[in-house]
XYZ file of C-alpha atoms in Angstrom:
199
model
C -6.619 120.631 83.135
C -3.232 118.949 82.513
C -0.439 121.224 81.649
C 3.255 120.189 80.876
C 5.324 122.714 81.166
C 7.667 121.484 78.555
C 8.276 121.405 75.057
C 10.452 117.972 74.997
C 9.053 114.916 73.096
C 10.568 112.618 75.371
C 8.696 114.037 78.373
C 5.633 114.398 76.396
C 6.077 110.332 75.365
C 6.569 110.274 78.648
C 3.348 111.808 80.862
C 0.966 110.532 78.184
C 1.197 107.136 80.345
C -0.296 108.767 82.970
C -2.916 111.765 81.047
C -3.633 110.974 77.457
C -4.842 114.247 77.499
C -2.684 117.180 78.499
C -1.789 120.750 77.658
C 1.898 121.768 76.706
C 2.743 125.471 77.839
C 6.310 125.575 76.706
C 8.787 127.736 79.281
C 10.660 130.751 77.778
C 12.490 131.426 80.726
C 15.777 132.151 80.736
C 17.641 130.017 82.999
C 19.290 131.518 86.259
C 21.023 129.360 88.999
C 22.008 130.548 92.432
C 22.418 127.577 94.055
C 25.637 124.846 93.861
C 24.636 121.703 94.865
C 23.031 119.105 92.026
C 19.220 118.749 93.620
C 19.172 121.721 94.311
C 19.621 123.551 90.865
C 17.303 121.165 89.156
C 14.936 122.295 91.648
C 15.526 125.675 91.279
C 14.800 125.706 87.628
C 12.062 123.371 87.378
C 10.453 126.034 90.119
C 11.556 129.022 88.041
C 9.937 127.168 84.603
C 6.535 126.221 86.601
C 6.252 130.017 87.792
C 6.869 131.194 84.638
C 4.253 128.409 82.950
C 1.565 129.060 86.035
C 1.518 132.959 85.500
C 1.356 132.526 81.645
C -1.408 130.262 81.845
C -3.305 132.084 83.846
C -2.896 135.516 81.732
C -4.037 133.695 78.680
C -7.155 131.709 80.696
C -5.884 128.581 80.335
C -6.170 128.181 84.559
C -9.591 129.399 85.784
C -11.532 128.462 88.608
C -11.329 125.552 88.061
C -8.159 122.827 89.525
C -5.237 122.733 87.121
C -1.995 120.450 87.687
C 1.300 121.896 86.463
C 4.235 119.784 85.809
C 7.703 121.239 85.379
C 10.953 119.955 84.756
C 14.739 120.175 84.285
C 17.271 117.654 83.972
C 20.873 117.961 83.885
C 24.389 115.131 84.114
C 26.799 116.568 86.870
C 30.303 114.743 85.946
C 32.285 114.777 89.249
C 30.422 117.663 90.471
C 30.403 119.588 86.808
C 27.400 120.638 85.264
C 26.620 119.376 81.494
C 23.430 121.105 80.324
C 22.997 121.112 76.566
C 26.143 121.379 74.339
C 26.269 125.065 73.228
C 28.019 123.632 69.734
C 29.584 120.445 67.948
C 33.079 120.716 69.533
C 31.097 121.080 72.686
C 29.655 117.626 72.345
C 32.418 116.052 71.448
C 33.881 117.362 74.883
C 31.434 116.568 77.037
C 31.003 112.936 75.722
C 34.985 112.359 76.026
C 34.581 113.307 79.947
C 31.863 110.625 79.531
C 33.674 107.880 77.783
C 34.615 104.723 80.139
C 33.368 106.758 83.499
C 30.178 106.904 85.462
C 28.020 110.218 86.284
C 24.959 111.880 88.089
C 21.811 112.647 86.212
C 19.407 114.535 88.093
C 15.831 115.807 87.257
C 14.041 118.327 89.453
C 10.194 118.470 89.185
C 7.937 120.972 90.446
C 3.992 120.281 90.828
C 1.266 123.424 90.871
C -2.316 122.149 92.009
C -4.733 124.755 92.289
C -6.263 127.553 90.331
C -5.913 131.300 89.099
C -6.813 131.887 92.920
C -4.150 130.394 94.841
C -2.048 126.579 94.396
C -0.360 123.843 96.481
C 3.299 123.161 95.445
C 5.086 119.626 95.648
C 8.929 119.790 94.772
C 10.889 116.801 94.307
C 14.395 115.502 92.849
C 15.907 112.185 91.015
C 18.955 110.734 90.855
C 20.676 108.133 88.598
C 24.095 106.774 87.933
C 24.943 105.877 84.165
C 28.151 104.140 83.269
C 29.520 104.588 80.070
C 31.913 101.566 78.131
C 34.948 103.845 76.815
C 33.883 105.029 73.295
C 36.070 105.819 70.576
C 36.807 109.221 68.787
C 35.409 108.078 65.653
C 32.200 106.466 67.397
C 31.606 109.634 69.676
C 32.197 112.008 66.170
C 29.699 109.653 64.218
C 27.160 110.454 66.946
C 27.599 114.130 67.057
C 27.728 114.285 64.035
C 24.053 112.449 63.826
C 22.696 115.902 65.480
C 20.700 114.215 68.061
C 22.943 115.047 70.816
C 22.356 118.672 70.353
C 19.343 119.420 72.664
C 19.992 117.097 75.291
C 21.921 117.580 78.785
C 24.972 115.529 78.495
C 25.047 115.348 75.229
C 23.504 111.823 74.540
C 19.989 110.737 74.812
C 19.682 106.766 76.565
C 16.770 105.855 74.538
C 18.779 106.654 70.686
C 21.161 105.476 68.818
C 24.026 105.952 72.113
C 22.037 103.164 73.540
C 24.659 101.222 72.581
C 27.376 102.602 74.405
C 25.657 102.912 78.068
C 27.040 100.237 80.263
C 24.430 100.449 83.069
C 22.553 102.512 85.465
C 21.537 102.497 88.853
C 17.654 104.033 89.557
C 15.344 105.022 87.514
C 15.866 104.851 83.248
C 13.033 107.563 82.498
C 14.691 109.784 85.359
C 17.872 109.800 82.533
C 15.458 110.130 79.507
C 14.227 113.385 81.207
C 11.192 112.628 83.914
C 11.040 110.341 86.706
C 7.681 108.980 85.524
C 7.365 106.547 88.453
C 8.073 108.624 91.418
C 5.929 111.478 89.428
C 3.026 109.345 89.706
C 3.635 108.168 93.767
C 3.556 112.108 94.016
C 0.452 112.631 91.907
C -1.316 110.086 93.756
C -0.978 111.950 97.119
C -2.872 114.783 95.401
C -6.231 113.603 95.575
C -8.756 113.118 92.661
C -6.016 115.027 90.489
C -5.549 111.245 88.881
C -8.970 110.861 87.639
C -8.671 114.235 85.701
């Protein structure tokens, strides 16, 4: 058993190219941060989301006896040591994409692995980090965008793979790390898991 721990289409796109099959558990939790540096809150919260995820499963018999692998997530831009999560409303997008314009910024997913079953499980935590640079972007090309709605559930505001491809300049490390899951390092970390691949 497979179980994403994540209601995001872009992570679902995402894991299907390593499990076609695959069980998404979405978390509820609310989010709580105690710690200040950028790998370690992604951390924190992908941990806090796979707990959550884990326990549910397991109260609703989803995890059994037999070996289930977990996959949690949270992504988030840190502009010169500032969080962005998800714009909270439209002038909130439009702020967070003018700190953007014409600079260069952190985006950082933390992942969190369960292995195991309803008995006990084996936990791998791990981070990513990539630098995006942004060409400046006019007012009038960072309103059109907002006002397109698909910033609105993404940290940052923007999403690399839509219609703001336009305006990223480059990045250094890894491009599904910035669309919201490291899918290559994920699967170096699977693999040291054994069998779990040929679920």
């Amino acid at each position: 058993m497979i179980i994403l721990a994540s209601g995001s289409p872009r992570r679902r796109e995402l894991i299907s190219s390593i499990f076609p099959e695959f069980t998404i558990i979405k978390s509820e939790k609310d989010e709580v941060v105690t710690k200040t540096k950028p790998d370690e809150i992604v951390n924190e919260l992908s941990k806090q989301k796979a707990i959550e995820v884990w326990d549910k499963a397991i109260g609703d018999n989803v995890i059994t006896d037999d070996n289930s692998l977990l996959i949690a997530a949270d992504t988030l831009v840190f502009l010169d040591g500032q969080r962005m999560g998800k714009p909270k409303d439209y002038d909130d997008a439009i702020d967070m994409l003018t700190k953007l314009s014409g600079n260069s910024h952190e985006v950082y997913t933390g992942v969190t692995l369960f292995y195991g079953n309803k008995d006990s499980y084996e936990e791998i935590s791990f981070y990513e980090s990539t630098r995006v640079f942004f060409y400046d972007i006019s007012k009038e090309d960072i309103k059109s965008y907002v006002d397109s709605k698909e910033p609105m559930d993404k940290a940052g505001a923007y999403a690399i793979q839509g219609g703001f491809a336009k305006h990223i300049k480059g990045i250094e490390g890894e491009y599904a790390n910035v669309v919201g899951l490291p899918i290559a390092r994920l699967y170096q970390e699977i693999k040291k898991i054994g069998g779990i691949l040929d679920v």
